[in-house]
mmCIF file of C-alpha atoms in Angstrom:
data_model
loop_
_atom_site.group_PDB
_atom_site.id
_atom_site.type_symbol
_atom_site.label_atom_id
_atom_site.label_comp_id
_atom_site.label_asym_id
_atom_site.label_seq_id
_atom_site.Cartn_x
_atom_site.Cartn_y
_atom_site.Cartn_z
ATOM 1 C CA MET A 1 0.000 0.000 0.000
ATOM 2 C CA ALA A 2 1.409 3.384 -1.000
ATOM 3 C CA CYS A 3 1.454 6.087 1.682
ATOM 4 C CA ASN A 4 1.336 9.835 1.337
ATOM 5 C CA GLU A 5 4.584 11.543 2.314
ATOM 6 C CA ARG A 6 5.260 15.195 2.969
ATOM 7 C CA VAL A 7 8.296 17.131 4.131
ATOM 8 C CA GLU A 8 8.365 20.563 5.733
ATOM 9 C CA GLU A 9 10.495 22.873 7.855
ATOM 10 C CA VAL A 10 8.703 23.715 11.088
ATOM 11 C CA PRO A 11 9.509 27.062 12.785
ATOM 12 C CA PHE A 12 10.753 26.572 16.344
ATOM 13 C CA LEU A 13 10.958 29.617 18.613
ATOM 14 C CA TYR A 14 13.336 29.195 21.558
ATOM 15 C CA ASN A 15 14.766 31.936 23.782
ATOM 16 C CA GLY A 16 13.536 34.567 21.344
ATOM 17 C CA VAL A 17 15.214 33.037 18.274
ATOM 18 C CA THR A 18 13.463 31.086 15.506
ATOM 19 C CA TYR A 19 15.077 27.833 14.366
ATOM 20 C CA LYS A 20 13.781 25.289 11.872
ATOM 21 C CA THR A 21 12.994 21.609 12.425
ATOM 22 C CA TRP A 22 13.036 19.414 9.326
ATOM 23 C CA VAL A 23 10.193 16.874 9.507
ATOM 24 C CA LYS A 24 8.837 14.084 7.324
ATOM 25 C CA VAL A 25 5.302 12.756 7.775
ATOM 26 C CA VAL A 26 4.335 9.439 6.180
ATOM 27 C CA GLY A 27 0.616 8.701 6.170
ATOM 28 C CA ASP A 28 -2.483 10.762 6.833
ATOM 29 C CA LEU A 29 -2.643 12.658 10.127
ATOM 30 C CA GLU A 30 -6.113 14.050 9.554
ATOM 31 C CA ASN A 31 -8.184 11.157 8.233
ATOM 32 C CA ASN A 32 -6.821 8.203 10.143
ATOM 33 C CA THR A 33 -8.135 6.200 13.081
ATOM 34 C CA ARG A 34 -4.618 5.105 14.118
ATOM 35 C CA THR A 35 -2.519 7.079 16.593
ATOM 36 C CA PRO A 36 0.536 8.685 14.941
ATOM 37 C CA LEU A 37 3.989 7.493 16.003
ATOM 38 C CA ILE A 38 6.854 9.983 16.483
ATOM 39 C CA ALA A 39 10.312 8.449 15.987
ATOM 40 C CA LEU A 40 13.175 10.087 17.919
ATOM 41 C CA HIS A 41 16.648 9.414 16.541
ATOM 42 C CA GLY A 42 19.783 8.867 18.578
ATOM 43 C CA GLY A 43 23.041 10.691 18.996
ATOM 44 C CA PRO A 44 22.578 13.380 19.965
ATOM 45 C CA GLY A 45 23.646 14.646 16.572
ATOM 46 C CA LEU A 46 22.594 11.866 14.187
ATOM 47 C CA SER A 47 19.694 12.129 11.719
ATOM 48 C CA HIS A 48 16.317 10.489 11.200
ATOM 49 C CA ASP A 49 17.494 8.416 8.211
ATOM 50 C CA TYR A 50 18.326 5.204 10.091
ATOM 51 C CA MET A 51 14.866 5.328 11.690
ATOM 52 C CA ASN A 52 13.168 5.067 8.284
ATOM 53 C CA PRO A 53 12.221 1.375 8.752
ATOM 54 C CA HIS A 54 9.403 2.587 11.006
ATOM 55 C CA ILE A 55 7.661 3.556 7.776
ATOM 56 C CA ASP A 56 6.916 -0.188 7.539
ATOM 57 C CA LEU A 57 4.209 0.446 10.142
ATOM 58 C CA ALA A 58 2.555 3.041 7.917
ATOM 59 C CA VAL A 59 2.396 0.465 5.131
ATOM 60 C CA SER A 60 1.380 -2.592 7.164
ATOM 61 C CA SER A 61 -0.723 -1.031 9.929
ATOM 62 C CA SER A 62 -1.774 2.399 8.604
ATOM 63 C CA ILE A 63 0.061 4.100 11.479
ATOM 64 C CA PRO A 64 1.130 7.641 10.505
ATOM 65 C CA ILE A 65 4.878 7.993 11.072
ATOM 66 C CA ILE A 66 6.616 11.250 11.979
ATOM 67 C CA LEU A 67 10.375 11.453 11.549
ATOM 68 C CA TYR A 68 12.496 14.550 12.084
ATOM 69 C CA ASP A 69 16.071 15.746 12.408
ATOM 70 C CA GLN A 70 16.552 17.255 15.832
ATOM 71 C CA VAL A 71 17.687 20.876 15.885
ATOM 72 C CA GLY A 72 21.455 21.143 15.501
ATOM 73 C CA SER A 73 21.544 18.046 13.295
ATOM 74 C CA ALA A 74 21.437 17.107 9.622
ATOM 75 C CA ARG A 75 18.736 19.082 7.729
ATOM 76 C CA SER A 76 17.474 21.175 10.667
ATOM 77 C CA SER A 77 18.977 24.462 11.882
ATOM 78 C CA HIS A 78 22.583 24.272 12.979
ATOM 79 C CA PHE A 79 23.984 26.472 15.700
ATOM 80 C CA VAL A 80 27.393 25.088 16.626
ATOM 81 C CA SER A 81 30.590 26.995 15.959
ATOM 82 C CA TYR A 82 31.967 26.213 12.516
ATOM 83 C CA ARG A 83 35.602 26.705 11.597
ATOM 84 C CA GLY A 84 35.598 29.763 9.413
ATOM 85 C CA VAL A 85 32.257 29.185 7.674
ATOM 86 C CA ALA A 86 28.649 29.921 8.588
ATOM 87 C CA PRO A 87 26.561 26.914 9.695
ATOM 88 C CA PRO A 88 23.914 25.821 7.155
ATOM 89 C CA ASN A 89 20.309 26.745 7.994
ATOM 90 C CA SER A 90 21.507 28.737 10.983
ATOM 91 C CA PRO A 91 20.097 31.938 12.472
ATOM 92 C CA ASN A 92 23.608 32.476 13.909
ATOM 93 C CA GLU A 93 22.324 32.304 17.464
ATOM 94 C CA THR A 94 23.406 29.436 19.704
ATOM 95 C CA PRO A 95 20.941 28.473 22.458
ATOM 96 C CA PRO A 96 21.995 26.586 25.582
ATOM 97 C CA ILE A 97 22.250 23.007 24.286
ATOM 98 C CA THR A 98 20.315 21.233 27.009
ATOM 99 C CA ILE A 99 17.714 18.519 27.311
ATOM 100 C CA ASP A 100 15.121 21.265 27.741
ATOM 101 C CA LEU A 101 15.946 22.532 24.226
ATOM 102 C CA PHE A 102 15.079 19.171 22.669
ATOM 103 C CA VAL A 103 11.995 18.681 24.846
ATOM 104 C CA ALA A 104 10.774 22.124 23.769
ATOM 105 C CA GLU A 105 11.417 21.277 20.118
ATOM 106 C CA LEU A 106 9.423 18.045 20.425
ATOM 107 C CA SER A 107 6.523 19.885 22.097
ATOM 108 C CA ASN A 108 6.586 22.508 19.355
ATOM 109 C CA LEU A 109 6.476 19.844 16.650
ATOM 110 C CA ILE A 110 3.534 18.055 18.282
ATOM 111 C CA ASN A 111 1.592 21.299 18.520
ATOM 112 C CA HIS A 112 2.433 22.311 14.961
ATOM 113 C CA LEU A 113 1.199 18.976 13.582
ATOM 114 C CA ARG A 114 -1.980 19.238 15.699
ATOM 115 C CA ILE A 115 -1.602 15.779 17.231
ATOM 116 C CA ALA A 116 -1.396 16.795 20.911
ATOM 117 C CA SER A 117 -4.615 14.938 21.709
ATOM 118 C CA ALA A 118 -3.194 11.513 20.780
ATOM 119 C CA PHE A 119 0.290 10.313 19.802
ATOM 120 C CA ASP A 120 2.870 7.612 20.537
ATOM 121 C CA ILE A 121 6.656 7.952 20.848
ATOM 122 C CA VAL A 122 9.486 5.571 19.989
ATOM 123 C CA GLY A 123 12.987 6.701 20.950
ATOM 124 C CA HIS A 124 16.224 4.940 20.065
ATOM 125 C CA SER A 125 19.325 5.334 22.266
ATOM 126 C CA TRP A 126 19.574 9.102 23.018
ATOM 127 C CA GLY A 127 16.105 9.364 21.473
ATOM 128 C CA GLY A 128 14.840 7.249 24.365
ATOM 129 C CA VAL A 129 16.367 9.731 26.815
ATOM 130 C CA LEU A 130 14.488 12.506 25.033
ATOM 131 C CA GLY A 131 11.274 10.476 25.061
ATOM 132 C CA VAL A 132 11.415 9.625 28.744
ATOM 133 C CA GLU A 133 12.363 13.200 29.729
ATOM 134 C CA TYR A 134 9.483 14.534 27.657
ATOM 135 C CA ALA A 135 7.098 12.132 29.413
ATOM 136 C CA ILE A 136 8.429 13.051 32.873
ATOM 137 C CA ARG A 137 8.709 16.816 32.427
ATOM 138 C CA SER A 138 5.664 17.533 30.282
ATOM 139 C CA GLN A 139 3.200 14.920 31.546
ATOM 140 C CA PRO A 140 1.459 15.164 28.141
ATOM 141 C CA PRO A 141 -2.184 14.047 28.359
ATOM 142 C CA GLY A 142 -2.143 12.929 24.717
ATOM 143 C CA LEU A 143 0.776 10.513 25.002
ATOM 144 C CA ARG A 144 -0.608 6.990 24.647
ATOM 145 C CA HIS A 145 2.471 4.713 24.479
ATOM 146 C CA LEU A 146 6.225 5.112 24.979
ATOM 147 C CA VAL A 147 8.808 2.782 23.400
ATOM 148 C CA LEU A 148 12.430 2.896 24.592
ATOM 149 C CA VAL A 149 14.784 1.089 22.221
ATOM 150 C CA SER A 150 18.385 0.350 23.250
ATOM 151 C CA SER A 151 18.249 3.392 25.499
ATOM 152 C CA LEU A 152 19.787 4.322 28.844
ATOM 153 C CA ALA A 153 18.569 5.279 32.291
ATOM 154 C CA SER A 154 21.775 7.178 33.105
ATOM 155 C CA THR A 155 24.934 8.220 31.314
ATOM 156 C CA ALA A 156 27.000 6.573 34.061
ATOM 157 C CA LEU A 157 25.440 3.175 33.303
ATOM 158 C CA TRP A 158 25.916 3.772 29.561
ATOM 159 C CA GLY A 159 29.600 4.598 30.029
ATOM 160 C CA GLN A 160 30.090 1.530 32.204
ATOM 161 C CA SER A 161 28.522 -0.675 29.546
ATOM 162 C CA VAL A 162 30.559 0.767 26.674
ATOM 163 C CA MET A 163 33.835 0.385 28.574
ATOM 164 C CA GLN A 164 33.022 -3.208 29.534
ATOM 165 C CA LEU A 165 32.260 -4.140 25.943
ATOM 166 C CA SER A 166 35.243 -2.284 24.508
ATOM 167 C CA ALA A 167 37.532 -4.241 26.834
ATOM 168 C CA THR A 168 36.781 -7.392 24.842
ATOM 169 C CA ALA A 169 36.063 -5.877 21.438
ATOM 170 C CA LEU A 170 39.074 -3.541 21.109
ATOM 171 C CA PRO A 171 42.826 -3.652 21.727
ATOM 172 C CA ASP A 172 44.115 -1.341 24.477
ATOM 173 C CA GLN A 173 45.338 1.379 22.120
ATOM 174 C CA LEU A 174 42.020 1.721 20.329
ATOM 175 C CA ARG A 175 40.048 1.451 23.559
ATOM 176 C CA ASN A 176 41.847 4.538 24.855
ATOM 177 C CA GLU A 177 40.783 6.381 21.698
ATOM 178 C CA LEU A 178 37.153 6.141 22.827
ATOM 179 C CA VAL A 179 37.738 8.318 25.873
ATOM 180 C CA GLN A 180 40.908 10.260 24.983
ATOM 181 C CA PRO A 181 41.090 10.502 21.192
ATOM 182 C CA THR A 182 44.465 11.419 19.698
ATOM 183 C CA SER A 183 42.946 11.965 16.260
ATOM 184 C CA MET A 184 39.511 11.935 14.681
ATOM 185 C CA GLY A 185 40.576 9.078 12.404
ATOM 186 C CA LYS A 186 41.640 6.832 15.295
ATOM 187 C CA HIS A 187 38.539 7.730 17.265
ATOM 188 C CA ARG A 188 36.299 6.813 14.323
ATOM 189 C CA GLU A 189 38.267 3.576 13.816
ATOM 190 C CA ALA A 190 37.644 2.606 17.446
ATOM 191 C CA LEU A 191 33.942 3.407 17.175
ATOM 192 C CA ASP A 192 33.612 1.482 13.912
ATOM 193 C CA LYS A 193 35.229 -1.637 15.392
ATOM 194 C CA LEU A 194 33.077 -1.494 18.517
ATOM 195 C CA HIS A 195 29.907 -0.846 16.524
ATOM 196 C CA ALA A 196 30.638 -3.756 14.169
ATOM 197 C CA VAL A 197 30.112 -6.076 17.146
ATOM 198 C CA HIS A 198 27.702 -4.165 19.395
ATOM 199 C CA GLY A 199 26.299 -1.327 17.262
ATOM 200 C CA CYS A 200 25.045 -2.722 13.955
ATOM 201 C CA THR A 201 25.948 -6.215 12.807
ATOM 202 C CA CYS A 202 24.263 -5.958 9.398
ATOM 203 C CA VAL A 203 26.598 -6.743 6.502
ATOM 204 C CA PRO A 204 26.756 -4.520 4.624
ATOM 205 C CA VAL A 205 25.768 -1.692 6.941
ATOM 206 C CA PRO A 206 22.494 -0.216 5.588
ATOM 207 C CA ASP A 207 22.883 3.001 3.603
ATOM 208 C CA GLU A 208 20.515 4.862 5.931
ATOM 209 C CA VAL A 209 22.646 3.930 8.958
ATOM 210 C CA LYS A 210 25.776 5.092 7.154
ATOM 211 C CA LYS A 211 24.048 8.330 6.214
ATOM 212 C CA SER A 212 23.101 9.120 9.815
ATOM 213 C CA LEU A 213 26.612 8.359 11.061
ATOM 214 C CA ASP A 214 28.147 10.399 8.247
ATOM 215 C CA TYR A 215 26.091 13.431 9.238
ATOM 216 C CA ALA A 216 27.600 13.254 12.721
ATOM 217 C CA ALA A 217 31.109 12.651 11.360
ATOM 218 C CA SER A 218 30.883 15.633 9.032
ATOM 219 C CA GLU A 219 29.979 17.847 11.990
ATOM 220 C CA GLU A 220 33.078 16.657 13.845
ATOM 221 C CA GLU A 221 35.275 17.531 10.871
ATOM 222 C CA VAL A 222 34.137 21.158 10.518
ATOM 223 C CA CYS A 223 32.864 22.209 13.959
ATOM 224 C CA ASP A 224 34.845 23.612 16.844
ATOM 225 C CA THR A 225 32.297 22.079 19.216
ATOM 226 C CA THR A 226 29.566 19.626 18.220
ATOM 227 C CA VAL A 227 26.145 19.068 19.749
ATOM 228 C CA PRO A 228 27.233 15.804 21.483
ATOM 229 C CA GLN A 229 30.337 17.495 22.906
ATOM 230 C CA LYS A 230 28.258 20.342 24.312
ATOM 231 C CA MET A 231 25.697 17.890 25.700
ATOM 232 C CA PHE A 232 28.226 15.638 27.422
ATOM 233 C CA ALA A 233 30.168 18.634 28.739
ATOM 234 C CA GLY A 234 26.922 19.886 30.298
ATOM 235 C CA GLU A 235 24.015 18.253 32.087
ATOM 236 C CA PHE A 236 23.919 15.107 29.944
ATOM 237 C CA GLY A 237 27.396 14.127 31.150
ATOM 238 C CA SER A 238 25.929 13.271 34.563
ATOM 239 C CA TRP A 239 22.316 12.735 33.536
ATOM 240 C CA SER A 240 20.016 10.190 35.178
ATOM 241 C CA CYS A 241 16.268 9.619 35.280
ATOM 242 C CA ILE A 242 16.508 7.009 38.023
ATOM 243 C CA GLY A 243 14.264 8.094 40.884
ATOM 244 C CA ARG A 244 11.869 9.959 38.581
ATOM 245 C CA LEU A 245 10.536 7.069 36.509
ATOM 246 C CA ASP A 246 7.348 6.704 38.526
ATOM 247 C CA ARG A 247 6.232 9.833 36.652
ATOM 248 C CA VAL A 248 6.130 7.907 33.365
ATOM 249 C CA LEU A 249 2.413 7.178 33.446
ATOM 250 C CA VAL A 250 1.807 5.554 30.061
ATOM 251 C CA PRO A 251 2.313 1.930 28.977
ATOM 252 C CA THR A 252 5.989 1.574 28.097
ATOM 253 C CA LEU A 253 7.856 -0.992 26.020
ATOM 254 C CA ILE A 254 11.599 -1.572 26.493
ATOM 255 C CA ILE A 255 13.586 -3.229 23.696
ATOM 256 C CA ASN A 256 17.258 -4.109 23.500
ATOM 257 C CA GLY A 257 19.460 -6.622 21.727
ATOM 258 C CA ARG A 258 21.362 -9.595 23.096
ATOM 259 C CA ASN A 259 24.685 -7.963 22.110
ATOM 260 C CA ASP A 260 23.601 -4.358 22.584
ATOM 261 C CA LEU A 261 25.798 -1.425 23.588
ATOM 262 C CA ALA A 262 22.946 -0.886 26.043
ATOM 263 C CA GLN A 263 23.378 -4.015 28.160
ATOM 264 C CA ASP A 264 20.548 -5.140 30.399
ATOM 265 C CA PHE A 265 21.804 -3.300 33.477
ATOM 266 C CA VAL A 266 21.626 -0.009 31.529
ATOM 267 C CA LEU A 267 17.871 -0.459 31.004
ATOM 268 C CA GLN A 268 17.006 -2.282 34.244
ATOM 269 C CA PRO A 269 16.018 0.962 36.058
ATOM 270 C CA PHE A 270 13.309 1.529 33.409
ATOM 271 C CA PHE A 271 11.835 -1.875 34.208
ATOM 272 C CA ASP A 272 12.105 -1.312 37.959
ATOM 273 C CA GLY A 273 10.784 2.238 38.012
ATOM 274 C CA ILE A 274 8.090 2.614 35.341
ATOM 275 C CA PRO A 275 4.691 1.450 36.650
ATOM 276 C CA ARG A 276 3.337 -0.133 33.431
ATOM 277 C CA VAL A 277 6.216 -1.653 31.522
ATOM 278 C CA LYS A 278 7.110 -4.599 29.292
ATOM 279 C CA TRP A 279 10.603 -5.721 28.206
ATOM 280 C CA VAL A 280 11.401 -7.552 24.960
ATOM 281 C CA LYS A 281 14.879 -8.896 24.136
ATOM 282 C CA MET A 282 15.938 -9.207 20.482
ATOM 283 C CA GLU A 283 18.136 -12.301 20.527
ATOM 284 C CA LYS A 284 19.841 -11.746 17.155
ATOM 285 C CA SER A 285 20.516 -8.040 17.548
ATOM 286 C CA SER A 286 22.986 -5.553 18.915
ATOM 287 C CA HIS A 287 22.132 -1.818 19.075
ATOM 288 C CA MET A 288 20.142 -1.778 15.818
ATOM 289 C CA ALA A 289 17.291 -4.265 16.161
ATOM 290 C CA ILE A 290 15.417 -1.805 13.926
ATOM 291 C CA TRP A 291 17.549 -3.236 11.103
ATOM 292 C CA GLU A 292 18.971 -6.500 12.472
ATOM 293 C CA GLU A 293 15.578 -8.059 13.262
ATOM 294 C CA ARG A 294 13.400 -5.678 11.337
ATOM 295 C CA GLU A 295 10.388 -7.975 10.859
ATOM 296 C CA ARG A 296 10.205 -9.073 14.501
ATOM 297 C CA TYR A 297 10.878 -5.536 15.727
ATOM 298 C CA MET A 298 8.028 -4.086 13.659
ATOM 299 C CA SER A 299 5.676 -6.867 14.655
ATOM 300 C CA THR A 300 6.498 -6.255 18.333
ATOM 301 C CA LEU A 301 5.839 -2.517 17.975
ATOM 302 C CA ALA A 302 2.605 -3.010 16.034
ATOM 303 C CA GLN A 303 1.240 -5.384 18.663
ATOM 304 C CA PHE A 304 2.217 -3.109 21.581
ATOM 305 C CA LEU A 305 0.809 0.040 19.957
ATOM 306 C CA SER A 306 -2.507 -1.651 19.322
ATOM 307 C CA THR A 307 -3.131 -2.327 23.025
#
């Protein structure tokens, strides 16, 4: 079944400055009995492209799918400091790069699309952090379901997991490049080797995954300071939602892979703290069950979202 698709740039006013959020909507938001699903990409600093498989749900289940590039990334407004050139799509004003910025952008997008009365959210990795913070901070009455895919309940647990896995996946020299890079090339080599085992085991790596990673890599090559660097240097470096998860009031699905960068202990606080929660393990996946077990992943989402 063919689905309607439209792309637009949504104005986003924050701290008195207007930015633009690039968004793609697949399916009909106005004449549809199914609740739309907003897909939140990871990073921070990647793009929506690797989340495109969620469009399967628009085809198979008539669920409208909303994908967007978060501000500061890919096709949306950029505001980081570029080396000698103006950022593309930038109003040349840099806001505080905080979780509140991304929560505000998500709220703005929901209001712009006129779906505040009913919507679902699926967040992958950092996108899950954004999703759970939005649920906790905003308490949106229209949120029906929350899906947290290969996400994290604290950056400390995430760092512990990555270092554990890198100890077996990387030689000492490359492992040090993850935390104290001597060059961008060596740092990318270390990430690529780790991700080949625990990030995305598809061979070849899907073009959409490459595209999202390349967007982030291109930022690193031309920016003095990237969105992830600013985030980790600020509040996200010590972020945790543990102790606040009882405020997630909607049915929540947790998904991770058997060989995920997000090991079980990274997600366990979600299961312990969220009142209505279910956990599904993808046995043949790492961090990209979206691609590695695409059929089972989509079937799991479709069934959960229909309850």
